[in-house]
Amino acid sequence: MTAESRVPQPAQPPPPPDPYVETATGPVSTADLGFTLMHEHVFVVSEGVPSNFPSVWDAEAYKKRAVDALRHLKERGVSTLVDMTVLGTGRNVPLVQQVARESGLQVIVATGLYTYDALPHYFETRGVDHMVDLFVRDITEGVQGTSARAAVLKCATDHAGVTPGVEKVLRAVAKAHRRTGVPISTHTEARSQQGLAQQDVLESEGVDLSRVVIGHSGDTDDIEYLTKLLQRGSYIGMDRFGLDIFLPTDKRVAVVARLCQMGYADRMVLSHDAAVYMDWFTPEILKALGPNWNHFHILDHVLPALRLAGVSEEHIQLMTVGNPRRIFENMSSY
Ligand SMILES: [Zn+2]
């Protein structure tokens, strides 16, 4: 008998629950998603800076900070965090996978590309189908050499609008969505109503807009714009609570309460777009951006304010549990 033959064979992993969603630590039944923060980040770092200048990046320290924060979120009743970090915001799924494992919080990871205008040179000379293949591979095989499969597609449209680079990403995301069935969740500049432009491009690719979350819609109190997005069937991300420079919390709360009154509680999701560690700003600027821009603001302040504004428990449950579940349950390709 060789030494090798005595080693017990690893058991086959159990078949995934049905219906299920992939997370950084494996498939989870959509019934177990629970309270879900739909647009967050664990780490946001300037693409390529830490790998070129390792002295600015302390993986162990930032990982510990993240494990502590996510563990604390879990203790507070959050079950799932959707990490919308992709190429362009320093995606590091190997590290996020460790953070998910050690904290016990379910973390859903994303694929896609974050740019407001130009593409990385690599993609300039290659066709949209190549980009689609890379996104699909992240979804079907795993991200950055890990076993973590992406379960959401990300694209961005900001003040520059649908530039040629942005359009290529939108079309690639649409095609990858139709091939795999994973939902689309976006970044927009609400002030310039980029959500509508995004819907136009996605719709032209045959995307069912009810399978799209138009992100950062909570940055505006323009109810007319928001109802236009909603009437086309999309979810809207009320997902920057704490980023007061775009819209203060009381105004964000008033918009959500108003839209609940109008019958749209089944089309909104709540989040912060916050990161445990972000290198885009100095610590001083980060502090000035808003003392409440962190992963606990919804639990600490927003939910109590929504209740005071007359939002029912049933509607809060929809926006934090029911809608995320429905978004990740609809995973059929077409
Ligand atoms: Zn974001």
Coordinates of C-alpha atoms and ligand atoms in Angstrom, one line a residue:
M1 CA 0.0 0.0 0.0
T2 CA 1.5 3.3 -0.9
A3 CA 1.3 6.3 1.4
E4 CA -1.0 8.0 -1.1
S5 CA -3.6 5.2 -1.2
R6 CA -4.1 5.6 2.6
V7 CA -5.0 9.2 2.3
P8 CA -8.8 9.4 2.4
Q9 CA -10.3 10.8 -0.8
P10 CA -12.0 14.2 -0.2
A11 CA -15.8 13.7 -0.2
Q12 CA -17.6 15.1 -3.2
P13 CA -19.0 18.5 -2.3
P14 CA -22.8 18.2 -1.7
P15 CA -24.9 19.3 -4.7
P16 CA -25.8 23.0 -4.5
P17 CA -29.1 23.9 -2.9
D18 CA -31.9 24.8 -5.3
P19 CA -32.3 27.7 -6.0
Y20 CA -28.9 28.9 -5.0
V21 CA -26.4 31.7 -5.5
E22 CA -22.7 31.5 -5.6
T23 CA -20.7 33.3 -2.8
A24 CA -17.0 33.7 -2.1
T25 CA -17.2 30.6 0.1
G26 CA -19.5 28.5 -2.1
P27 CA -23.2 28.2 -3.1
V28 CA -25.9 29.4 -0.7
S29 CA -29.6 28.8 -0.8
T30 CA -31.3 32.0 -1.8
A31 CA -33.6 31.4 1.2
D32 CA -30.6 31.9 3.4
L33 CA -29.4 35.2 1.9
G34 CA -31.2 37.0 4.7
F35 CA -30.5 40.7 5.3
T36 CA -28.4 41.7 2.3
L37 CA -26.4 44.9 1.7
M38 CA -26.6 45.0 -2.1
H39 CA -23.8 47.4 -3.1
E40 CA -20.8 47.5 -0.9
H41 CA -17.0 47.0 -1.1
V42 CA -14.5 45.3 1.2
F43 CA -11.4 46.9 -0.3
V44 CA -11.3 49.6 -3.0
V45 CA -7.8 50.3 -4.2
S46 CA -6.3 52.2 -7.1
E47 CA -5.8 49.6 -9.8
G48 CA -2.1 48.6 -9.9
V49 CA -0.8 50.9 -7.2
P50 CA -0.4 48.3 -4.3
S51 CA 1.2 45.8 -6.7
N52 CA 3.7 48.3 -7.9
F53 CA 4.3 50.1 -4.6
P54 CA 3.7 47.4 -1.9
S55 CA 4.7 49.8 0.8
V56 CA 1.3 51.5 0.5
W57 CA -0.6 48.3 1.1
D58 CA -0.7 46.3 4.3
A59 CA -2.7 43.2 3.4
E60 CA -2.6 41.7 6.9
A61 CA -3.7 44.9 8.7
Y62 CA -6.5 45.6 6.2
K63 CA -7.6 42.0 6.2
K64 CA -7.9 42.1 10.0
R65 CA -9.9 45.3 9.8
A66 CA -12.2 43.7 7.3
V67 CA -12.7 40.5 9.2
D68 CA -13.6 42.5 12.3
A69 CA -16.0 44.7 10.5
L70 CA -17.8 41.8 8.6
R71 CA -18.0 39.7 11.8
H72 CA -19.5 42.6 13.6
L73 CA -22.1 43.1 10.7
K74 CA -23.0 39.4 11.1
E75 CA -23.5 39.8 14.8
R76 CA -25.8 42.7 14.1
G77 CA -28.0 40.6 11.8
V78 CA -26.6 41.2 8.3
S79 CA -26.2 37.9 6.5
T80 CA -24.9 38.8 3.1
L81 CA -22.8 41.6 1.6
V82 CA -22.6 42.1 -2.2
D83 CA -19.0 43.2 -3.0
M84 CA -19.3 45.2 -6.2
T85 CA -15.6 45.6 -6.7
V86 CA -14.3 44.7 -10.2
L87 CA -11.5 45.5 -12.6
G88 CA -10.9 49.3 -12.1
T89 CA -11.5 49.3 -8.4
G90 CA -8.7 46.9 -7.4
R91 CA -10.6 43.6 -7.1
N92 CA -8.8 41.1 -4.9
V93 CA -11.0 38.1 -4.5
P94 CA -8.3 35.8 -3.0
L95 CA -8.2 38.2 0.0
V96 CA -12.0 38.8 0.1
Q97 CA -12.5 35.0 0.1
Q98 CA -10.3 34.8 3.2
V99 CA -12.2 37.6 4.8
A100 CA -15.5 35.9 4.1
R101 CA -14.3 32.6 5.5
E102 CA -12.9 34.1 8.7
S103 CA -15.8 36.5 9.4
G104 CA -18.5 34.0 8.5
L105 CA -20.5 36.7 6.6
Q106 CA -21.7 35.6 3.1
V107 CA -20.0 37.7 0.5
I108 CA -21.2 37.7 -3.1
V109 CA -18.4 38.8 -5.6
A110 CA -18.8 40.6 -8.9
T111 CA -17.3 40.6 -12.4
G112 CA -17.4 43.4 -14.9
L113 CA -15.4 46.6 -15.5
Y114 CA -15.5 49.9 -13.8
T115 CA -14.6 52.9 -16.0
Y116 CA -16.3 56.3 -16.7
D117 CA -14.8 56.6 -20.1
A118 CA -11.7 54.8 -21.6
L119 CA -11.0 51.1 -21.3
P120 CA -7.7 49.6 -20.3
H121 CA -5.5 49.4 -23.4
Y122 CA -5.8 45.6 -23.5
F123 CA -9.5 45.9 -24.3
E124 CA -9.3 48.7 -26.8
T125 CA -8.0 46.5 -29.6
R126 CA -10.0 43.4 -28.7
G127 CA -13.7 42.8 -29.5
V128 CA -16.6 42.8 -27.1
D129 CA -16.9 39.0 -27.3
H130 CA -13.5 38.6 -25.7
M131 CA -14.7 40.7 -22.8
V132 CA -17.8 38.6 -22.6
D133 CA -15.8 35.4 -22.4
L134 CA -13.7 36.7 -19.5
F135 CA -16.8 37.8 -17.5
V136 CA -18.5 34.4 -18.2
R137 CA -15.4 32.6 -17.1
D138 CA -15.5 34.5 -13.7
I139 CA -19.1 33.4 -13.4
T140 CA -18.7 29.7 -14.4
E141 CA -15.2 28.8 -13.3
G142 CA -14.1 31.3 -10.6
V143 CA -12.4 34.6 -10.1
Q144 CA -8.6 35.3 -10.1
G145 CA -7.7 31.6 -9.6
T146 CA -10.0 31.1 -6.7
S147 CA -13.0 28.8 -6.3
A148 CA -15.2 31.9 -5.8
R149 CA -17.6 32.4 -8.7
A150 CA -19.0 35.8 -9.5
A151 CA -22.8 36.1 -9.1
V152 CA -23.4 39.7 -10.3
L153 CA -22.2 41.8 -13.3
K154 CA -21.1 45.4 -12.9
C155 CA -20.8 48.3 -15.3
A156 CA -20.6 52.1 -14.8
T157 CA -21.9 55.2 -16.5
D158 CA -20.9 58.5 -15.0
H159 CA -20.9 62.2 -16.1
A160 CA -19.2 61.5 -19.4
G161 CA -22.2 59.4 -20.4
V162 CA -22.1 56.4 -22.7
T163 CA -18.7 56.9 -24.3
P164 CA -17.4 54.2 -26.7
G165 CA -15.5 52.5 -23.9
V166 CA -18.5 52.5 -21.5
E167 CA -20.7 51.3 -24.3
K168 CA -18.5 48.3 -24.9
V169 CA -18.7 47.4 -21.2
L170 CA -22.4 47.8 -21.1
R171 CA -22.9 45.5 -24.2
A172 CA -20.4 42.9 -22.8
V173 CA -22.2 42.9 -19.5
A174 CA -25.6 42.5 -21.2
K175 CA -24.3 39.6 -23.3
A176 CA -22.7 37.9 -20.3
H177 CA -25.9 38.3 -18.4
R178 CA -28.0 36.7 -21.1
R179 CA -25.5 33.8 -21.4
T180 CA -25.3 33.1 -17.6
G181 CA -28.5 34.6 -16.1
V182 CA -26.6 36.4 -13.3
P183 CA -28.1 39.8 -12.5
I184 CA -26.7 43.2 -13.5
S185 CA -26.0 45.9 -11.0
T186 CA -24.6 49.3 -12.0
H187 CA -22.9 52.5 -11.1
T188 CA -24.5 55.7 -12.4
E189 CA -24.3 59.4 -12.0
A190 CA -27.9 60.1 -11.0
R191 CA -27.7 63.9 -11.4
S192 CA -27.2 63.5 -15.2
Q193 CA -29.8 60.7 -15.3
Q194 CA -27.4 58.1 -16.6
G195 CA -29.6 55.3 -15.5
L196 CA -31.9 56.0 -18.4
A197 CA -29.0 55.9 -20.9
Q198 CA -27.9 52.6 -19.3
Q199 CA -31.4 51.1 -19.7
D200 CA -31.4 52.1 -23.4
V201 CA -28.2 50.2 -24.2
L202 CA -29.1 47.2 -22.1
E203 CA -32.6 47.0 -23.6
S204 CA -31.1 47.2 -27.1
E205 CA -29.1 44.0 -26.2
G206 CA -32.4 42.3 -25.3
V207 CA -31.9 42.5 -21.5
D208 CA -35.0 42.2 -19.4
L209 CA -34.7 45.4 -17.4
S210 CA -36.4 43.8 -14.3
R211 CA -33.1 41.9 -13.9
V212 CA -31.1 45.1 -13.5
V213 CA -30.3 47.2 -10.5
I214 CA -29.7 50.8 -11.5
G215 CA -27.2 51.8 -8.8
H216 CA -26.7 55.0 -6.9
S217 CA -30.2 56.1 -7.8
G218 CA -30.5 57.3 -4.1
D219 CA -28.1 60.1 -4.9
T220 CA -31.0 62.2 -6.2
D221 CA -34.4 63.3 -4.9
D222 CA -35.8 63.8 -8.5
I223 CA -38.8 61.6 -8.1
E224 CA -39.7 62.0 -11.8
Y225 CA -36.4 60.6 -12.9
L226 CA -36.6 57.7 -10.4
T227 CA -40.2 56.8 -11.4
K228 CA -39.0 56.7 -15.1
L229 CA -36.4 54.1 -14.1
L230 CA -38.9 52.1 -12.1
Q231 CA -41.6 52.2 -14.8
R232 CA -39.2 50.5 -17.1
G233 CA -39.1 47.6 -14.6
S234 CA -35.7 48.0 -13.0
Y235 CA -34.8 47.9 -9.4
I236 CA -33.1 51.1 -8.1
G237 CA -30.2 51.0 -5.7
M238 CA -30.8 53.4 -2.8
D239 CA -27.2 52.4 -2.1
R240 CA -25.1 55.3 -0.9
F241 CA -26.4 56.0 2.5
G242 CA -23.8 58.0 4.4
L243 CA -22.4 59.7 1.3
D244 CA -23.8 63.0 2.3
I245 CA -21.9 65.0 -0.3
F246 CA -24.3 63.7 -2.9
L247 CA -27.4 63.7 -0.8
P248 CA -27.8 63.9 3.0
T249 CA -29.4 61.0 4.9
D250 CA -32.6 62.8 5.8
K251 CA -33.3 63.5 2.1
R252 CA -32.4 59.9 1.1
V253 CA -34.8 58.6 3.7
A254 CA -37.6 60.9 2.5
V255 CA -37.2 59.7 -1.1
V256 CA -37.4 56.0 0.0
A257 CA -40.4 56.7 2.1
R258 CA -42.1 58.6 -0.7
L259 CA -41.5 55.8 -3.2
C260 CA -42.8 53.2 -0.7
Q261 CA -46.0 55.2 -0.5
M262 CA -46.1 55.2 -4.3
G263 CA -46.0 51.4 -4.3
Y264 CA -42.3 50.8 -5.2
A265 CA -41.1 49.0 -2.1
D266 CA -40.7 45.9 -4.1
R267 CA -38.2 47.7 -6.5
M268 CA -35.7 49.2 -4.1
V269 CA -32.6 47.9 -2.4
L270 CA -30.6 49.6 0.4
S271 CA -26.9 49.8 0.8
H272 CA -23.9 52.2 1.5
D273 CA -21.4 51.7 -1.3
A274 CA -18.9 51.9 1.6
A275 CA -15.5 50.1 1.9
V276 CA -13.7 48.8 4.9
Y277 CA -10.5 50.1 3.3
M278 CA -10.4 52.6 0.4
D279 CA -7.2 54.2 -0.9
W280 CA -8.8 56.8 -3.2
F281 CA -8.8 59.5 -0.5
T282 CA -6.5 60.4 2.4
P283 CA -7.9 59.5 5.8
E284 CA -8.6 63.2 6.4
I285 CA -10.7 63.6 3.2
L286 CA -12.5 60.3 3.9
K287 CA -13.5 61.6 7.3
A288 CA -14.8 64.8 5.8
L289 CA -16.8 62.9 3.2
G290 CA -19.2 61.9 5.9
P291 CA -18.8 60.4 9.4
N292 CA -21.6 57.9 8.6
W293 CA -20.2 56.5 5.4
N294 CA -19.6 53.0 6.7
H295 CA -21.3 49.6 6.7
F296 CA -23.3 50.2 9.9
H297 CA -25.2 53.4 9.0
I298 CA -28.3 51.7 7.7
L299 CA -28.6 49.6 10.9
D300 CA -27.8 52.4 13.2
H301 CA -29.6 55.3 11.7
V302 CA -31.4 54.7 8.4
L303 CA -33.8 51.9 9.5
P304 CA -35.0 53.9 12.5
A305 CA -35.4 57.0 10.4
L306 CA -37.4 55.0 7.8
R307 CA -39.7 53.7 10.5
L308 CA -40.2 57.3 11.8
A309 CA -41.1 58.4 8.3
G310 CA -43.8 55.8 8.3
V311 CA -42.2 53.0 6.3
S312 CA -43.8 49.7 7.4
E313 CA -41.8 46.6 8.6
E314 CA -43.2 44.7 5.6
H315 CA -41.6 47.3 3.3
I316 CA -38.3 47.3 5.2
Q317 CA -38.2 43.5 5.0
L318 CA -38.8 43.7 1.2
M319 CA -36.0 46.2 0.6
T320 CA -33.4 44.4 2.8
V321 CA -34.4 40.7 2.4
G322 CA -37.1 39.9 -0.1
N323 CA -35.9 42.0 -3.1
P324 CA -32.3 40.8 -2.8
R325 CA -33.5 37.2 -2.7
R326 CA -35.8 37.8 -5.7
I327 CA -32.9 39.4 -7.7
F328 CA -30.6 36.4 -7.1
E329 CA -33.3 33.8 -7.6
N330 CA -33.9 34.8 -11.2
M331 CA -30.8 33.2 -12.7
S332 CA -32.1 31.7 -15.9
S333 CA -30.1 32.5 -19.1
Y334 CA -31.9 33.6 -22.3
Ligands
ZN1 ZN -19.6 51.0 -5.6

